[in-house]
Amino acid sequence: KQWYQRRVREYRKYKSASVRDLLRAMRNKRHHYRELPPEVQQSLGDIPDGFLLYFSSRFPRLLLHTYTIMWQCRSESIFRNYYPEVATYTEQRQAGEQSRLPVALDCDGKYS
């Protein structure tokens, strides 16, 4: 852990209590992974599985936390394109079968 804290601060200052800075550090380490010393790459693990395991084992609630916060921001203009209007199951039933609203994205990015 200490090597990571030292290495992550070599190029940029990060606040240790900031989720935003943690996400930024993760992004930067992933982006510059090939530039890291071999021992750091080994500690982080292979991309993508080892890297994911490294951070998810240390921050198990980070994904859900980030999703929840971003969901709360979905109506802000900068995020609207990432959160299209999607109906809940209840809304879909109330609308009836004729006007079926999209409820989920499939693997091809199409609404079902």
mmCIF file of C-alpha atoms in Angstrom:
data_model
loop_
_atom_site.group_PDB
_atom_site.id
_atom_site.type_symbol
_atom_site.label_atom_id
_atom_site.label_comp_id
_atom_site.label_asym_id
_atom_site.label_seq_id
_atom_site.Cartn_x
_atom_site.Cartn_y
_atom_site.Cartn_z
ATOM 1 C CA LYS A 1 0.000 0.000 0.000
ATOM 2 C CA GLN A 2 2.789 2.430 0.838
ATOM 3 C CA TRP A 3 4.435 2.064 -2.570
ATOM 4 C CA TYR A 4 1.147 2.923 -4.239
ATOM 5 C CA GLN A 5 0.622 6.006 -2.123
ATOM 6 C CA ARG A 6 4.170 7.162 -2.924
ATOM 7 C CA ARG A 7 3.919 6.401 -6.645
ATOM 8 C CA VAL A 8 0.468 7.906 -7.098
ATOM 9 C CA ARG A 9 1.615 11.234 -5.676
ATOM 10 C CA GLU A 10 4.725 11.521 -7.863
ATOM 11 C CA TYR A 11 2.928 13.350 -10.654
ATOM 12 C CA ARG A 12 -0.178 14.803 -9.044
ATOM 13 C CA LYS A 13 -1.465 15.663 -5.586
ATOM 14 C CA TYR A 14 -4.355 13.511 -4.431
ATOM 15 C CA LYS A 15 -6.543 13.916 -1.369
ATOM 16 C CA SER A 16 -6.648 10.558 0.400
ATOM 17 C CA ALA A 17 -10.251 11.083 1.571
ATOM 18 C CA SER A 18 -11.600 12.019 -1.879
ATOM 19 C CA VAL A 19 -13.533 9.500 -3.998
ATOM 20 C CA ARG A 20 -12.974 11.743 -7.006
ATOM 21 C CA ASP A 21 -9.213 11.628 -6.469
ATOM 22 C CA LEU A 22 -9.301 7.844 -5.985
ATOM 23 C CA LEU A 23 -11.120 7.452 -9.312
ATOM 24 C CA ARG A 24 -8.653 9.839 -10.943
ATOM 25 C CA ALA A 25 -5.689 7.891 -9.544
ATOM 26 C CA MET A 26 -7.193 4.614 -10.787
ATOM 27 C CA ARG A 27 -7.769 6.086 -14.244
ATOM 28 C CA ASN A 28 -4.250 7.516 -14.402
ATOM 29 C CA LYS A 29 -2.597 4.289 -13.239
ATOM 30 C CA ARG A 30 -4.602 2.328 -15.799
ATOM 31 C CA HIS A 31 -3.785 4.800 -18.541
ATOM 32 C CA HIS A 32 -0.050 4.779 -17.709
ATOM 33 C CA TYR A 33 0.115 1.113 -16.685
ATOM 34 C CA ARG A 34 2.889 0.224 -19.173
ATOM 35 C CA GLU A 35 5.058 3.029 -17.783
ATOM 36 C CA LEU A 36 4.907 1.630 -14.231
ATOM 37 C CA PRO A 37 7.846 -0.349 -12.838
ATOM 38 C CA PRO A 38 7.425 -4.137 -13.144
ATOM 39 C CA GLU A 39 7.000 -4.583 -9.377
ATOM 40 C CA VAL A 40 4.135 -2.082 -9.350
ATOM 41 C CA GLN A 41 2.507 -3.772 -12.355
ATOM 42 C CA GLN A 42 2.844 -7.100 -10.552
ATOM 43 C CA SER A 43 1.210 -5.692 -7.409
ATOM 44 C CA LEU A 44 -1.647 -4.152 -9.398
ATOM 45 C CA GLY A 45 -2.091 -7.311 -11.446
ATOM 46 C CA ASP A 46 -2.795 -7.811 -15.126
ATOM 47 C CA ILE A 47 -5.201 -5.558 -17.011
ATOM 48 C CA PRO A 48 -8.175 -5.771 -16.664
ATOM 49 C CA ASP A 49 -8.886 -8.586 -14.174
ATOM 50 C CA GLY A 50 -5.985 -8.146 -11.768
ATOM 51 C CA PHE A 51 -6.318 -4.380 -11.787
ATOM 52 C CA LEU A 52 -10.023 -4.663 -11.015
ATOM 53 C CA LEU A 53 -9.364 -7.179 -8.249
ATOM 54 C CA TYR A 54 -6.676 -4.967 -6.711
ATOM 55 C CA PHE A 55 -8.996 -1.980 -6.339
ATOM 56 C CA SER A 56 -12.290 -3.792 -5.704
ATOM 57 C CA SER A 57 -10.727 -5.786 -2.872
ATOM 58 C CA ARG A 58 -9.536 -2.569 -1.223
ATOM 59 C CA PHE A 59 -12.629 -0.492 -1.992
ATOM 60 C CA PRO A 60 -15.490 -3.012 -2.194
ATOM 61 C CA ARG A 61 -18.249 -0.371 -2.172
ATOM 62 C CA LEU A 62 -16.666 1.995 -4.686
ATOM 63 C CA LEU A 63 -18.583 0.809 -7.757
ATOM 64 C CA LEU A 64 -21.988 0.985 -6.087
ATOM 65 C CA HIS A 65 -21.143 4.297 -4.433
ATOM 66 C CA THR A 66 -20.056 5.816 -7.745
ATOM 67 C CA TYR A 67 -23.109 4.468 -9.557
ATOM 68 C CA THR A 68 -25.448 5.862 -6.879
ATOM 69 C CA ILE A 69 -23.874 9.314 -6.931
ATOM 70 C CA MET A 70 -23.841 9.462 -10.716
ATOM 71 C CA TRP A 71 -27.475 8.312 -10.857
ATOM 72 C CA GLN A 72 -28.375 11.241 -8.638
ATOM 73 C CA CYS A 73 -26.661 13.563 -11.146
ATOM 74 C CA ARG A 74 -28.415 12.076 -14.191
ATOM 75 C CA SER A 75 -30.673 15.079 -14.772
ATOM 76 C CA GLU A 76 -27.784 17.553 -14.989
ATOM 77 C CA SER A 77 -27.284 18.625 -18.596
ATOM 78 C CA ILE A 78 -23.731 17.310 -18.842
ATOM 79 C CA PHE A 79 -24.867 13.767 -17.929
ATOM 80 C CA ARG A 80 -28.212 13.529 -19.744
ATOM 81 C CA ASN A 81 -26.776 11.713 -22.760
ATOM 82 C CA TYR A 82 -25.495 8.957 -20.466
ATOM 83 C CA TYR A 83 -28.853 8.435 -18.750
ATOM 84 C CA PRO A 84 -31.624 8.160 -21.325
ATOM 85 C CA GLU A 85 -35.186 8.007 -20.095
ATOM 86 C CA VAL A 86 -35.817 4.390 -19.144
ATOM 87 C CA ALA A 87 -39.133 3.256 -17.715
ATOM 88 C CA THR A 88 -39.488 1.092 -14.645
ATOM 89 C CA TYR A 89 -41.448 -2.133 -14.835
ATOM 90 C CA THR A 90 -44.377 -0.473 -13.027
ATOM 91 C CA GLU A 91 -44.425 2.469 -15.453
ATOM 92 C CA GLN A 92 -44.344 0.046 -18.343
ATOM 93 C CA ARG A 93 -47.322 -1.923 -17.010
ATOM 94 C CA GLN A 94 -49.296 1.279 -16.425
ATOM 95 C CA ALA A 95 -48.605 2.429 -19.993
ATOM 96 C CA GLY A 96 -49.892 -0.858 -21.401
ATOM 97 C CA GLU A 97 -48.439 -3.194 -23.981
ATOM 98 C CA GLN A 98 -49.156 -0.901 -26.977
ATOM 99 C CA SER A 99 -46.818 1.815 -25.786
ATOM 100 C CA ARG A 100 -44.076 -0.384 -24.402
ATOM 101 C CA LEU A 101 -41.273 1.763 -23.011
ATOM 102 C CA PRO A 102 -37.613 0.672 -22.968
ATOM 103 C CA VAL A 103 -36.527 -0.984 -19.723
ATOM 104 C CA ALA A 104 -32.961 -2.129 -20.360
ATOM 105 C CA LEU A 105 -30.079 -2.085 -22.792
ATOM 106 C CA ASP A 106 -29.102 -5.364 -24.420
ATOM 107 C CA CYS A 107 -25.546 -6.368 -25.349
ATOM 108 C CA ASP A 108 -25.790 -4.412 -28.605
ATOM 109 C CA GLY A 109 -26.808 -1.211 -26.843
ATOM 110 C CA LYS A 110 -30.432 -1.442 -27.964
ATOM 111 C CA TYR A 111 -33.360 -1.031 -25.608
ATOM 112 C CA SER A 112 -35.588 -4.011 -24.893
#
